[in-house]
PDB file of C-alpha atoms in Angstrom:
ATOM      1  CA  MET L   1     -85.013 -45.785 -48.795  1.00  0.00           C
ATOM      2  CA  GLU L   2     -86.952 -48.802 -47.656  1.00  0.00           C
ATOM      3  CA  LYS L   3     -87.080 -51.655 -49.988  1.00  0.00           C
ATOM      4  CA  ILE L   4     -90.487 -53.042 -51.638  1.00  0.00           C
ATOM      5  CA  GLN L   5     -92.053 -55.412 -49.507  1.00  0.00           C
ATOM      6  CA  HIS L   6     -93.829 -58.652 -50.698  1.00  0.00           C
ATOM      7  CA  LYS L   7     -96.879 -60.577 -49.180  1.00  0.00           C
ATOM      8  CA  THR L   8     -99.471 -62.793 -50.432  1.00  0.00           C
ATOM      9  CA  ILE L   9    -103.114 -62.040 -49.830  1.00  0.00           C
ATOM     10  CA  PRO L  10    -106.501 -63.954 -50.329  1.00  0.00           C
ATOM     11  CA  VAL L  11    -108.308 -62.331 -52.922  1.00  0.00           C
ATOM     12  CA  ASN L  12    -111.729 -63.286 -54.716  1.00  0.00           C
ATOM     13  CA  GLY L  13    -110.928 -66.807 -54.622  1.00  0.00           C
ATOM     14  CA  LEU L  14    -107.063 -66.205 -55.165  1.00  0.00           C
ATOM     15  CA  ASN L  15    -103.684 -66.016 -53.663  1.00  0.00           C
ATOM     16  CA  MET L  16    -102.767 -62.669 -54.813  1.00  0.00           C
ATOM     17  CA  HIS L  17     -99.114 -61.468 -54.868  1.00  0.00           C
ATOM     18  CA  VAL L  18     -98.743 -57.974 -53.651  1.00  0.00           C
ATOM     19  CA  ALA L  19     -95.792 -55.637 -53.874  1.00  0.00           C
ATOM     20  CA  GLU L  20     -95.898 -52.735 -51.538  1.00  0.00           C
ATOM     21  CA  ILE L  21     -93.494 -49.587 -50.785  1.00  0.00           C
ATOM     22  CA  GLY L  22     -94.338 -46.292 -48.871  1.00  0.00           C
ATOM     23  CA  GLU L  23     -96.686 -44.648 -46.803  1.00  0.00           C
ATOM     24  CA  GLY L  24     -99.377 -42.070 -47.432  1.00  0.00           C
ATOM     25  CA  PRO L  25    -102.165 -42.138 -50.077  1.00  0.00           C
ATOM     26  CA  LEU L  26    -102.478 -45.179 -51.783  1.00  0.00           C
ATOM     27  CA  ILE L  27    -101.867 -45.740 -55.563  1.00  0.00           C
ATOM     28  CA  LEU L  28    -102.705 -48.782 -57.183  1.00  0.00           C
ATOM     29  CA  PHE L  29    -100.689 -49.765 -60.191  1.00  0.00           C
ATOM     30  CA  LEU L  30    -101.828 -52.152 -62.687  1.00  0.00           C
ATOM     31  CA  HIS L  31     -99.804 -54.155 -65.181  1.00  0.00           C
ATOM     32  CA  GLY L  32    -100.541 -55.073 -68.434  1.00  0.00           C
ATOM     33  CA  PHE L  33     -99.884 -57.694 -70.952  1.00  0.00           C
ATOM     34  CA  PRO L  34     -97.312 -59.448 -70.739  1.00  0.00           C
ATOM     35  CA  GLU L  35     -95.902 -58.009 -67.450  1.00  0.00           C
ATOM     36  CA  LEU L  36     -95.799 -58.147 -63.785  1.00  0.00           C
ATOM     37  CA  TRP L  37     -95.821 -55.923 -60.663  1.00  0.00           C
ATOM     38  CA  TYR L  38     -92.279 -55.391 -61.784  1.00  0.00           C
ATOM     39  CA  SER L  39     -93.340 -53.309 -64.688  1.00  0.00           C
ATOM     40  CA  TRP L  40     -93.994 -50.645 -62.216  1.00  0.00           C
ATOM     41  CA  ARG L  41     -90.673 -50.739 -60.340  1.00  0.00           C
ATOM     42  CA  HIS L  42     -89.410 -47.294 -61.243  1.00  0.00           C
ATOM     43  CA  GLN L  43     -92.677 -45.692 -60.283  1.00  0.00           C
ATOM     44  CA  MET L  44     -93.474 -47.526 -57.115  1.00  0.00           C
ATOM     45  CA  ALA L  45     -89.999 -46.310 -55.470  1.00  0.00           C
ATOM     46  CA  PHE L  46     -90.350 -42.674 -57.003  1.00  0.00           C
ATOM     47  CA  MET L  47     -94.040 -42.245 -55.596  1.00  0.00           C
ATOM     48  CA  ALA L  48     -92.874 -43.692 -52.142  1.00  0.00           C
ATOM     49  CA  GLU L  49     -90.102 -40.897 -51.774  1.00  0.00           C
ATOM     50  CA  HIS L  50     -92.551 -38.516 -52.748  1.00  0.00           C
ATOM     51  CA  GLY L  51     -94.978 -39.822 -49.806  1.00  0.00           C
ATOM     52  CA  TYR L  52     -97.649 -42.352 -51.253  1.00  0.00           C
ATOM     53  CA  ARG L  53     -97.978 -45.890 -50.780  1.00  0.00           C
ATOM     54  CA  ALA L  54     -97.416 -47.720 -53.770  1.00  0.00           C
ATOM     55  CA  VAL L  55     -99.281 -50.930 -54.382  1.00  0.00           C
ATOM     56  CA  ALA L  56     -98.843 -53.280 -57.500  1.00  0.00           C
ATOM     57  CA  PRO L  57    -100.404 -56.655 -57.649  1.00  0.00           C
ATOM     58  CA  ASP L  58     -99.444 -59.855 -60.143  1.00  0.00           C
ATOM     59  CA  MET L  59    -102.717 -59.548 -61.753  1.00  0.00           C
ATOM     60  CA  ARG L  60    -105.071 -62.697 -62.005  1.00  0.00           C
ATOM     61  CA  GLY L  61    -103.184 -65.546 -64.192  1.00  0.00           C
ATOM     62  CA  TYR L  62     -99.572 -63.744 -63.837  1.00  0.00           C
ATOM     63  CA  GLY L  63     -96.339 -64.160 -61.498  1.00  0.00           C
ATOM     64  CA  ASP L  64     -96.896 -65.337 -58.134  1.00  0.00           C
ATOM     65  CA  THR L  65    -100.659 -64.841 -58.188  1.00  0.00           C
ATOM     66  CA  THR L  66    -101.951 -68.431 -57.603  1.00  0.00           C
ATOM     67  CA  GLY L  67    -105.468 -69.887 -57.741  1.00  0.00           C
ATOM     68  CA  ALA L  68    -106.824 -68.862 -61.137  1.00  0.00           C
ATOM     69  CA  PRO L  69    -108.408 -71.634 -63.055  1.00  0.00           C
ATOM     70  CA  LEU L  70    -106.106 -71.439 -66.123  1.00  0.00           C
ATOM     71  CA  ASP L  71    -108.214 -74.076 -68.099  1.00  0.00           C
ATOM     72  CA  ASP L  72    -111.273 -71.726 -68.139  1.00  0.00           C
ATOM     73  CA  PRO L  73    -110.872 -68.220 -69.907  1.00  0.00           C
ATOM     74  CA  SER L  74    -114.363 -67.719 -68.975  1.00  0.00           C
ATOM     75  CA  LYS L  75    -112.915 -66.642 -65.278  1.00  0.00           C
ATOM     76  CA  PHE L  76    -110.738 -63.868 -66.889  1.00  0.00           C
ATOM     77  CA  THR L  77    -113.330 -61.174 -68.005  1.00  0.00           C
ATOM     78  CA  VAL L  78    -112.672 -57.913 -66.577  1.00  0.00           C
ATOM     79  CA  PHE L  79    -115.746 -58.300 -64.216  1.00  0.00           C
ATOM     80  CA  HIS L  80    -113.353 -60.953 -62.224  1.00  0.00           C
ATOM     81  CA  LEU L  81    -110.379 -58.666 -62.808  1.00  0.00           C
ATOM     82  CA  VAL L  82    -112.315 -55.617 -61.137  1.00  0.00           C
ATOM     83  CA  GLY L  83    -113.526 -57.962 -58.674  1.00  0.00           C
ATOM     84  CA  ASP L  84    -110.157 -58.928 -57.565  1.00  0.00           C
ATOM     85  CA  LEU L  85    -109.481 -55.379 -57.025  1.00  0.00           C
ATOM     86  CA  ILE L  86    -112.209 -54.686 -55.097  1.00  0.00           C
ATOM     87  CA  SER L  87    -111.343 -57.675 -52.710  1.00  0.00           C
ATOM     88  CA  LEU L  88    -107.765 -56.255 -52.521  1.00  0.00           C
ATOM     89  CA  LEU L  89    -108.790 -52.864 -51.663  1.00  0.00           C
ATOM     90  CA  ASP L  90    -111.029 -54.412 -49.189  1.00  0.00           C
ATOM     91  CA  ALA L  91    -108.368 -56.080 -47.562  1.00  0.00           C
ATOM     92  CA  ILE L  92    -105.632 -53.501 -47.676  1.00  0.00           C
ATOM     93  CA  ALA L  93    -107.317 -50.597 -47.448  1.00  0.00           C
ATOM     94  CA  ALA L  94    -110.647 -50.916 -46.077  1.00  0.00           C
ATOM     95  CA  ASN L  95    -110.858 -47.498 -43.787  1.00  0.00           C
ATOM     96  CA  ALA L  96    -108.860 -45.589 -46.559  1.00  0.00           C
ATOM     97  CA  ASP L  97    -110.132 -42.741 -48.496  1.00  0.00           C
ATOM     98  CA  LYS L  98    -110.593 -43.478 -52.285  1.00  0.00           C
ATOM     99  CA  VAL L  99    -107.341 -44.662 -53.924  1.00  0.00           C
ATOM    100  CA  PHE L 100    -105.395 -43.252 -57.335  1.00  0.00           C
ATOM    101  CA  VAL L 101    -104.998 -45.770 -59.872  1.00  0.00           C
ATOM    102  CA  VAL L 102    -102.273 -46.315 -62.545  1.00  0.00           C
ATOM    103  CA  GLY L 103    -102.943 -48.643 -65.367  1.00  0.00           C
ATOM    104  CA  HIS L 104    -100.810 -49.642 -68.420  1.00  0.00           C
ATOM    105  CA  ASP L 105    -102.129 -51.788 -71.197  1.00  0.00           C
ATOM    106  CA  TRP L 106    -104.552 -54.471 -70.070  1.00  0.00           C
ATOM    107  CA  GLY L 107    -103.969 -52.928 -66.452  1.00  0.00           C
ATOM    108  CA  ALA L 108    -105.566 -49.421 -68.169  1.00  0.00           C
ATOM    109  CA  VAL L 109    -108.498 -51.533 -69.233  1.00  0.00           C
ATOM    110  CA  VAL L 110    -109.116 -52.725 -65.956  1.00  0.00           C
ATOM    111  CA  ALA L 111    -108.391 -49.254 -64.312  1.00  0.00           C
ATOM    112  CA  SER L 112    -111.008 -47.701 -66.669  1.00  0.00           C
ATOM    113  CA  HIS L 113    -113.508 -50.530 -65.773  1.00  0.00           C
ATOM    114  CA  LEU L 114    -112.950 -50.334 -61.765  1.00  0.00           C
ATOM    115  CA  CYS L 115    -113.656 -46.495 -62.112  1.00  0.00           C
ATOM    116  CA  MET L 116    -116.857 -47.358 -64.088  1.00  0.00           C
ATOM    117  CA  TYR L 117    -118.233 -49.755 -61.866  1.00  0.00           C
ATOM    118  CA  ARG L 118    -117.095 -48.471 -58.546  1.00  0.00           C
ATOM    119  CA  PRO L 119    -116.127 -44.623 -58.919  1.00  0.00           C
ATOM    120  CA  ASP L 120    -116.847 -44.727 -54.920  1.00  0.00           C
ATOM    121  CA  ARG L 121    -113.410 -46.475 -54.708  1.00  0.00           C
ATOM    122  CA  VAL L 122    -111.418 -44.032 -57.097  1.00  0.00           C
ATOM    123  CA  LYS L 123    -110.071 -40.628 -56.522  1.00  0.00           C
ATOM    124  CA  ALA L 124    -108.351 -40.321 -60.035  1.00  0.00           C
ATOM    125  CA  MET L 125    -106.882 -42.200 -62.642  1.00  0.00           C
ATOM    126  CA  VAL L 126    -103.545 -41.989 -64.613  1.00  0.00           C
ATOM    127  CA  ASP L 127    -104.254 -44.194 -68.111  1.00  0.00           C
ATOM    128  CA  LEU L 128    -101.202 -45.302 -70.084  1.00  0.00           C
ATOM    129  CA  SER L 129    -101.331 -46.471 -73.606  1.00  0.00           C
ATOM    130  CA  VAL L 130    -105.315 -47.977 -73.863  1.00  0.00           C
ATOM    131  CA  PRO L 131    -107.802 -45.397 -73.562  1.00  0.00           C
ATOM    132  CA  LEU L 132    -111.645 -46.270 -72.649  1.00  0.00           C
ATOM    133  CA  PHE L 133    -112.891 -47.625 -76.066  1.00  0.00           C
ATOM    134  CA  PRO L 134    -116.910 -47.596 -76.239  1.00  0.00           C
ATOM    135  CA  ARG L 135    -118.548 -50.946 -76.081  1.00  0.00           C
ATOM    136  CA  GLY L 136    -119.199 -51.427 -79.913  1.00  0.00           C
ATOM    137  CA  ALA L 137    -123.028 -52.458 -80.388  1.00  0.00           C
ATOM    138  CA  GLN L 138    -122.524 -54.873 -83.042  1.00  0.00           C
ATOM    139  CA  MET L 139    -119.187 -56.637 -82.662  1.00  0.00           C
ATOM    140  CA  ASN L 140    -116.799 -57.806 -80.100  1.00  0.00           C
ATOM    141  CA  LEU L 141    -113.161 -56.472 -80.127  1.00  0.00           C
ATOM    142  CA  VAL L 142    -111.700 -59.773 -81.235  1.00  0.00           C
ATOM    143  CA  ASP L 143    -114.112 -60.044 -84.326  1.00  0.00           C
ATOM    144  CA  LYS L 144    -113.396 -56.209 -85.115  1.00  0.00           C
ATOM    145  CA  MET L 145    -109.602 -57.098 -85.348  1.00  0.00           C
ATOM    146  CA  ARG L 146    -110.109 -60.086 -87.231  1.00  0.00           C
ATOM    147  CA  GLU L 147    -112.019 -57.954 -90.074  1.00  0.00           C
ATOM    148  CA  TYR L 148    -109.114 -55.273 -89.809  1.00  0.00           C
ATOM    149  CA  TYR L 149    -106.266 -57.581 -89.908  1.00  0.00           C
ATOM    150  CA  GLY L 150    -106.790 -61.548 -90.478  1.00  0.00           C
ATOM    151  CA  ASP L 151    -106.323 -64.407 -88.175  1.00  0.00           C
ATOM    152  CA  ASP L 152    -102.470 -63.953 -88.043  1.00  0.00           C
ATOM    153  CA  TYR L 153    -102.980 -60.888 -85.733  1.00  0.00           C
ATOM    154  CA  SER L 154    -101.967 -61.015 -82.374  1.00  0.00           C
ATOM    155  CA  MET L 155    -105.381 -60.649 -80.534  1.00  0.00           C
ATOM    156  CA  CYS L 156    -106.660 -63.557 -82.961  1.00  0.00           C
ATOM    157  CA  ARG L 157    -104.206 -65.917 -82.621  1.00  0.00           C
ATOM    158  CA  PHE L 158    -104.703 -65.747 -78.967  1.00  0.00           C
ATOM    159  CA  GLN L 159    -108.239 -67.333 -79.372  1.00  0.00           C
ATOM    160  CA  GLU L 160    -107.256 -70.981 -79.633  1.00  0.00           C
ATOM    161  CA  PRO L 161    -106.426 -72.304 -76.093  1.00  0.00           C
ATOM    162  CA  GLY L 162    -103.085 -73.943 -76.187  1.00  0.00           C
ATOM    163  CA  ASP L 163    -101.898 -72.755 -79.485  1.00  0.00           C
ATOM    164  CA  ILE L 164    -100.042 -69.839 -78.956  1.00  0.00           C
ATOM    165  CA  GLU L 165     -98.658 -71.445 -75.647  1.00  0.00           C
ATOM    166  CA  ALA L 166     -96.964 -74.130 -77.370  1.00  0.00           C
ATOM    167  CA  GLU L 167     -95.315 -71.701 -80.266  1.00  0.00           C
ATOM    168  CA  PHE L 168     -94.186 -69.509 -77.123  1.00  0.00           C
ATOM    169  CA  GLU L 169     -92.970 -72.771 -75.399  1.00  0.00           C
ATOM    170  CA  ASP L 170     -90.677 -73.562 -78.645  1.00  0.00           C
ATOM    171  CA  LEU L 171     -89.615 -70.220 -78.654  1.00  0.00           C
ATOM    172  CA  GLY L 172     -88.798 -70.015 -74.932  1.00  0.00           C
ATOM    173  CA  ALA L 173     -89.825 -67.277 -72.432  1.00  0.00           C
ATOM    174  CA  LYS L 174     -87.000 -65.257 -72.511  1.00  0.00           C
ATOM    175  CA  GLU L 175     -86.797 -64.987 -76.510  1.00  0.00           C
ATOM    176  CA  VAL L 176     -90.747 -64.407 -76.155  1.00  0.00           C
ATOM    177  CA  MET L 177     -90.326 -61.476 -73.609  1.00  0.00           C
ATOM    178  CA  LYS L 178     -87.314 -60.366 -75.433  1.00  0.00           C
ATOM    179  CA  ASN L 179     -89.448 -59.540 -78.372  1.00  0.00           C
ATOM    180  CA  PHE L 180     -92.401 -58.278 -76.760  1.00  0.00           C
ATOM    181  CA  LEU L 181     -90.699 -55.716 -74.742  1.00  0.00           C
ATOM    182  CA  ALA L 182     -88.616 -54.451 -77.782  1.00  0.00           C
ATOM    183  CA  LEU L 183     -91.747 -53.673 -79.939  1.00  0.00           C
ATOM    184  CA  ARG L 184     -91.337 -50.470 -81.643  1.00  0.00           C
ATOM    185  CA  ASP L 185     -93.045 -50.955 -84.982  1.00  0.00           C
ATOM    186  CA  PRO L 186     -96.398 -49.020 -84.474  1.00  0.00           C
ATOM    187  CA  GLY L 187     -98.294 -51.173 -87.082  1.00  0.00           C
ATOM    188  CA  PRO L 188    -100.238 -54.287 -86.165  1.00  0.00           C
ATOM    189  CA  LEU L 189     -98.552 -57.114 -84.189  1.00  0.00           C
ATOM    190  CA  TYR L 190     -98.470 -59.989 -86.493  1.00  0.00           C
ATOM    191  CA  LEU L 191     -98.016 -63.905 -85.137  1.00  0.00           C
ATOM    192  CA  PRO L 192     -98.280 -66.332 -88.142  1.00  0.00           C
ATOM    193  CA  LYS L 193     -99.132 -69.356 -87.404  1.00  0.00           C
ATOM    194  CA  GLY L 194     -96.250 -71.974 -87.017  1.00  0.00           C
ATOM    195  CA  LYS L 195     -93.826 -68.909 -87.062  1.00  0.00           C
ATOM    196  CA  GLY L 196     -94.394 -66.967 -84.153  1.00  0.00           C
ATOM    197  CA  PHE L 197     -92.773 -63.744 -84.327  1.00  0.00           C
ATOM    198  CA  GLY L 198     -91.140 -64.587 -87.380  1.00  0.00           C
ATOM    199  CA  TYR L 199     -87.885 -62.689 -86.025  1.00  0.00           C
ATOM    200  CA  SER L 200     -85.676 -62.307 -83.240  1.00  0.00           C
ATOM    201  CA  ALA L 201     -85.573 -58.957 -81.888  1.00  0.00           C
ATOM    202  CA  GLU L 202     -82.599 -57.106 -79.944  1.00  0.00           C
ATOM    203  CA  ARG L 203     -83.036 -56.582 -76.262  1.00  0.00           C
ATOM    204  CA  ALA L 204     -84.810 -53.259 -75.664  1.00  0.00           C
ATOM    205  CA  PRO L 205     -82.168 -50.867 -74.640  1.00  0.00           C
ATOM    206  CA  TRP L 206     -83.876 -49.551 -71.419  1.00  0.00           C
ATOM    207  CA  LEU L 207     -84.209 -53.436 -70.674  1.00  0.00           C
ATOM    208  CA  THR L 208     -81.190 -54.824 -68.597  1.00  0.00           C
ATOM    209  CA  GLU L 209     -80.332 -58.502 -69.154  1.00  0.00           C
ATOM    210  CA  GLU L 210     -81.050 -58.978 -65.679  1.00  0.00           C
ATOM    211  CA  GLU L 211     -84.335 -57.381 -65.945  1.00  0.00           C
ATOM    212  CA  LEU L 212     -85.119 -59.706 -68.884  1.00  0.00           C
ATOM    213  CA  ASP L 213     -84.323 -62.541 -67.027  1.00  0.00           C
ATOM    214  CA  TYR L 214     -86.574 -61.719 -64.078  1.00  0.00           C
ATOM    215  CA  TYR L 215     -89.472 -61.373 -66.490  1.00  0.00           C
ATOM    216  CA  ALA L 216     -88.384 -64.691 -68.359  1.00  0.00           C
ATOM    217  CA  ALA L 217     -88.070 -66.733 -64.895  1.00  0.00           C
ATOM    218  CA  LYS L 218     -91.614 -65.871 -63.925  1.00  0.00           C
ATOM    219  CA  PHE L 219     -93.026 -66.779 -67.254  1.00  0.00           C
ATOM    220  CA  GLU L 220     -90.916 -69.991 -67.406  1.00  0.00           C
ATOM    221  CA  GLN L 221     -92.707 -70.772 -64.176  1.00  0.00           C
ATOM    222  CA  THR L 222     -96.286 -69.630 -64.899  1.00  0.00           C
ATOM    223  CA  GLY L 223     -96.351 -70.083 -68.875  1.00  0.00           C
ATOM    224  CA  PHE L 224     -98.442 -67.496 -71.068  1.00  0.00           C
ATOM    225  CA  THR L 225    -102.098 -69.193 -70.314  1.00  0.00           C
ATOM    226  CA  GLY L 226    -103.092 -66.840 -67.873  1.00  0.00           C
ATOM    227  CA  ALA L 227    -101.844 -63.943 -69.750  1.00  0.00           C
ATOM    228  CA  VAL L 228    -103.663 -64.704 -73.042  1.00  0.00           C
ATOM    229  CA  ASN L 229    -106.661 -65.605 -71.221  1.00  0.00           C
ATOM    230  CA  TYR L 230    -107.691 -62.117 -70.879  1.00  0.00           C
ATOM    231  CA  TYR L 231    -107.891 -61.962 -74.581  1.00  0.00           C
ATOM    232  CA  ARG L 232    -109.952 -65.229 -74.826  1.00  0.00           C
ATOM    233  CA  ALA L 233    -112.376 -63.726 -72.395  1.00  0.00           C
ATOM    234  CA  LEU L 234    -113.052 -60.526 -74.407  1.00  0.00           C
ATOM    235  CA  GLY L 235    -116.196 -62.004 -76.259  1.00  0.00           C
ATOM    236  CA  LEU L 236    -118.011 -62.982 -73.131  1.00  0.00           C
ATOM    237  CA  GLY L 237    -116.733 -59.775 -71.225  1.00  0.00           C
ATOM    238  CA  TRP L 238    -118.327 -57.740 -74.215  1.00  0.00           C
ATOM    239  CA  GLU L 239    -121.814 -59.396 -73.675  1.00  0.00           C
ATOM    240  CA  LEU L 240    -121.603 -59.045 -70.162  1.00  0.00           C
ATOM    241  CA  ASN L 241    -120.881 -55.445 -70.492  1.00  0.00           C
ATOM    242  CA  ALA L 242    -124.100 -54.700 -72.530  1.00  0.00           C
ATOM    243  CA  PRO L 243    -125.647 -52.658 -69.526  1.00  0.00           C
ATOM    244  CA  TRP L 244    -122.674 -50.464 -69.491  1.00  0.00           C
ATOM    245  CA  ALA L 245    -122.611 -49.601 -73.152  1.00  0.00           C
ATOM    246  CA  GLY L 246    -122.474 -45.697 -73.362  1.00  0.00           C
ATOM    247  CA  ALA L 247    -121.022 -45.322 -69.533  1.00  0.00           C
ATOM    248  CA  GLN L 248    -118.482 -43.074 -68.509  1.00  0.00           C
ATOM    249  CA  VAL L 249    -115.522 -42.856 -66.408  1.00  0.00           C
ATOM    250  CA  THR L 250    -116.501 -40.142 -63.867  1.00  0.00           C
ATOM    251  CA  VAL L 251    -113.226 -39.573 -62.041  1.00  0.00           C
ATOM    252  CA  PRO L 252    -110.384 -37.233 -63.393  1.00  0.00           C
ATOM    253  CA  VAL L 253    -108.096 -38.974 -65.758  1.00  0.00           C
ATOM    254  CA  LYS L 254    -104.800 -38.150 -67.165  1.00  0.00           C
ATOM    255  CA  TYR L 255    -103.957 -40.339 -70.507  1.00  0.00           C
ATOM    256  CA  VAL L 256    -100.432 -40.832 -71.517  1.00  0.00           C
ATOM    257  CA  VAL L 257     -99.169 -42.584 -74.723  1.00  0.00           C
ATOM    258  CA  GLY L 258     -95.751 -43.324 -76.492  1.00  0.00           C
ATOM    259  CA  GLU L 259     -95.637 -41.657 -79.852  1.00  0.00           C
ATOM    260  CA  PHE L 260     -94.882 -45.263 -81.579  1.00  0.00           C
ATOM    261  CA  ASP L 261     -97.571 -47.361 -79.237  1.00  0.00           C
ATOM    262  CA  LEU L 262     -99.337 -49.885 -81.676  1.00  0.00           C
ATOM    263  CA  VAL L 263    -102.302 -49.090 -79.609  1.00  0.00           C
ATOM    264  CA  TYR L 264    -102.002 -45.459 -80.399  1.00  0.00           C
ATOM    265  CA  HIS L 265    -101.675 -46.477 -84.190  1.00  0.00           C
ATOM    266  CA  MET L 266    -104.864 -48.793 -84.195  1.00  0.00           C
ATOM    267  CA  PRO L 267    -107.631 -47.567 -86.932  1.00  0.00           C
ATOM    268  CA  GLY L 268    -109.400 -44.574 -85.801  1.00  0.00           C
ATOM    269  CA  THR L 269    -107.684 -44.280 -82.244  1.00  0.00           C
ATOM    270  CA  GLN L 270    -105.821 -41.191 -82.936  1.00  0.00           C
ATOM    271  CA  ASP L 271    -109.008 -39.206 -83.917  1.00  0.00           C
ATOM    272  CA  PHE L 272    -111.003 -40.758 -81.241  1.00  0.00           C
ATOM    273  CA  ILE L 273    -108.364 -39.413 -78.535  1.00  0.00           C
ATOM    274  CA  HIS L 274    -107.611 -36.080 -79.974  1.00  0.00           C
ATOM    275  CA  LYS L 275    -111.014 -34.932 -81.555  1.00  0.00           C
ATOM    276  CA  GLY L 276    -113.642 -35.646 -78.877  1.00  0.00           C
ATOM    277  CA  GLY L 277    -114.724 -39.281 -79.011  1.00  0.00           C
ATOM    278  CA  PHE L 278    -112.645 -39.968 -75.622  1.00  0.00           C
ATOM    279  CA  LYS L 279    -113.564 -36.888 -73.796  1.00  0.00           C
ATOM    280  CA  LYS L 280    -117.170 -37.814 -74.268  1.00  0.00           C
ATOM    281  CA  PHE L 281    -116.815 -41.106 -72.324  1.00  0.00           C
ATOM    282  CA  VAL L 282    -114.198 -39.685 -69.885  1.00  0.00           C
ATOM    283  CA  PRO L 283    -115.829 -36.005 -69.264  1.00  0.00           C
ATOM    284  CA  LEU L 284    -113.073 -35.348 -66.645  1.00  0.00           C
ATOM    285  CA  LEU L 285    -110.142 -36.017 -69.009  1.00  0.00           C
ATOM    286  CA  GLU L 286    -107.759 -33.419 -67.902  1.00  0.00           C
ATOM    287  CA  GLU L 287    -104.852 -34.030 -70.160  1.00  0.00           C
ATOM    288  CA  VAL L 288    -103.705 -36.005 -73.037  1.00  0.00           C
ATOM    289  CA  VAL L 289     -99.676 -36.553 -73.121  1.00  0.00           C
ATOM    290  CA  VAL L 290     -97.922 -37.999 -76.481  1.00  0.00           C
ATOM    291  CA  ILE L 291     -94.233 -38.854 -75.468  1.00  0.00           C
ATOM    292  CA  GLU L 292     -92.354 -38.327 -78.503  1.00  0.00           C
ATOM    293  CA  GLY L 293     -90.148 -41.370 -79.392  1.00  0.00           C
ATOM    294  CA  ALA L 294     -91.356 -43.522 -77.009  1.00  0.00           C
ATOM    295  CA  ALA L 295     -93.089 -46.947 -77.667  1.00  0.00           C
ATOM    296  CA  HIS L 296     -95.648 -49.341 -76.131  1.00  0.00           C
ATOM    297  CA  PHE L 297     -93.721 -50.028 -72.613  1.00  0.00           C
ATOM    298  CA  VAL L 298     -93.764 -46.321 -72.152  1.00  0.00           C
ATOM    299  CA  ASN L 299     -93.600 -46.618 -67.996  1.00  0.00           C
ATOM    300  CA  GLN L 300     -90.156 -48.484 -68.282  1.00  0.00           C
ATOM    301  CA  GLU L 301     -88.801 -47.067 -71.674  1.00  0.00           C
ATOM    302  CA  ARG L 302     -89.479 -43.629 -70.135  1.00  0.00           C
ATOM    303  CA  PRO L 303     -89.462 -43.662 -66.603  1.00  0.00           C
ATOM    304  CA  ASP L 304     -88.346 -40.548 -65.462  1.00  0.00           C
ATOM    305  CA  GLU L 305     -90.656 -38.629 -67.539  1.00  0.00           C
ATOM    306  CA  ILE L 306     -93.748 -40.857 -66.260  1.00  0.00           C
ATOM    307  CA  ASN L 307     -92.811 -40.471 -62.738  1.00  0.00           C
ATOM    308  CA  GLN L 308     -93.116 -36.935 -63.440  1.00  0.00           C
ATOM    309  CA  HIS L 309     -96.316 -37.086 -65.375  1.00  0.00           C
ATOM    310  CA  ILE L 310     -98.088 -39.142 -62.657  1.00  0.00           C
ATOM    311  CA  LEU L 311     -96.795 -36.929 -59.448  1.00  0.00           C
ATOM    312  CA  ALA L 312     -98.036 -33.797 -61.470  1.00  0.00           C
ATOM    313  CA  PHE L 313    -101.359 -35.287 -61.790  1.00  0.00           C
ATOM    314  CA  LEU L 314    -102.063 -36.813 -58.411  1.00  0.00           C
ATOM    315  CA  LYS L 315    -100.452 -33.996 -56.499  1.00  0.00           C
ATOM    316  CA  GLN L 316    -103.695 -31.942 -57.305  1.00  0.00           C
ATOM    317  CA  PHE L 317    -106.090 -34.161 -55.165  1.00  0.00           C
TER     318      PHE L 317
END
């Protein structure tokens, strides 16, 4: 089997690091927080073996992608992130048919908005963890989560530039990544000020020491500012998204989530997914799959199951 190839491509003012393997219909894999292209290592090799071209970038502010203005969170809205992908597709697949997109966590948010803004570029989407939530009319997500959970909730702690980065630096990138990737508590993630996680988790059993070291080395290199800037731009993104209030994703979608995913246990989410709300905004939602016993990082924890779910869905098209 051929090995994953790496290249740097000028994209929307960035130098975007892209991993690629295989030939055939293009699948764009989009990682979430706090991840890297590497989060898709299992899916990329599998899909390449089954006749697809798998492409996974380090997203804006992450890994070996450079050029994002880390000191300006306003440059990390979902519009910038979708713009990066359109520019990437123009560079690597300008003459190709519509592409498949697979997103996890923040990558799923970006994938949904790519489908919403530019359905002409997407054939179908596999959405892991985060469904397309409709834009709230009165309040952005950060303020809503602060009302629910208070100032120590992770998303709220991320808002002050430099604050959480200093705590993560004290903990060390390896400890931070070990704790994030080991998350299995479906309750809200609190990061009390001055205490970080407040605990040291055991390394997730699905994660090798070598794999953890890869993540740690990349975040030691970049820090976490790029990653948390996505959360700092949520308020601005909410304002700018007003013209798309109530807009739908009109490509075929399959949604997969771990039973213990903390997103799946946010207030009202399960009712939204299973009782028609999700389908209202994603009318071509074909299937919802809950992976029993799995948690948030389901594509890494249960790679064989996720691989089969992706393949079975994409083979229809």
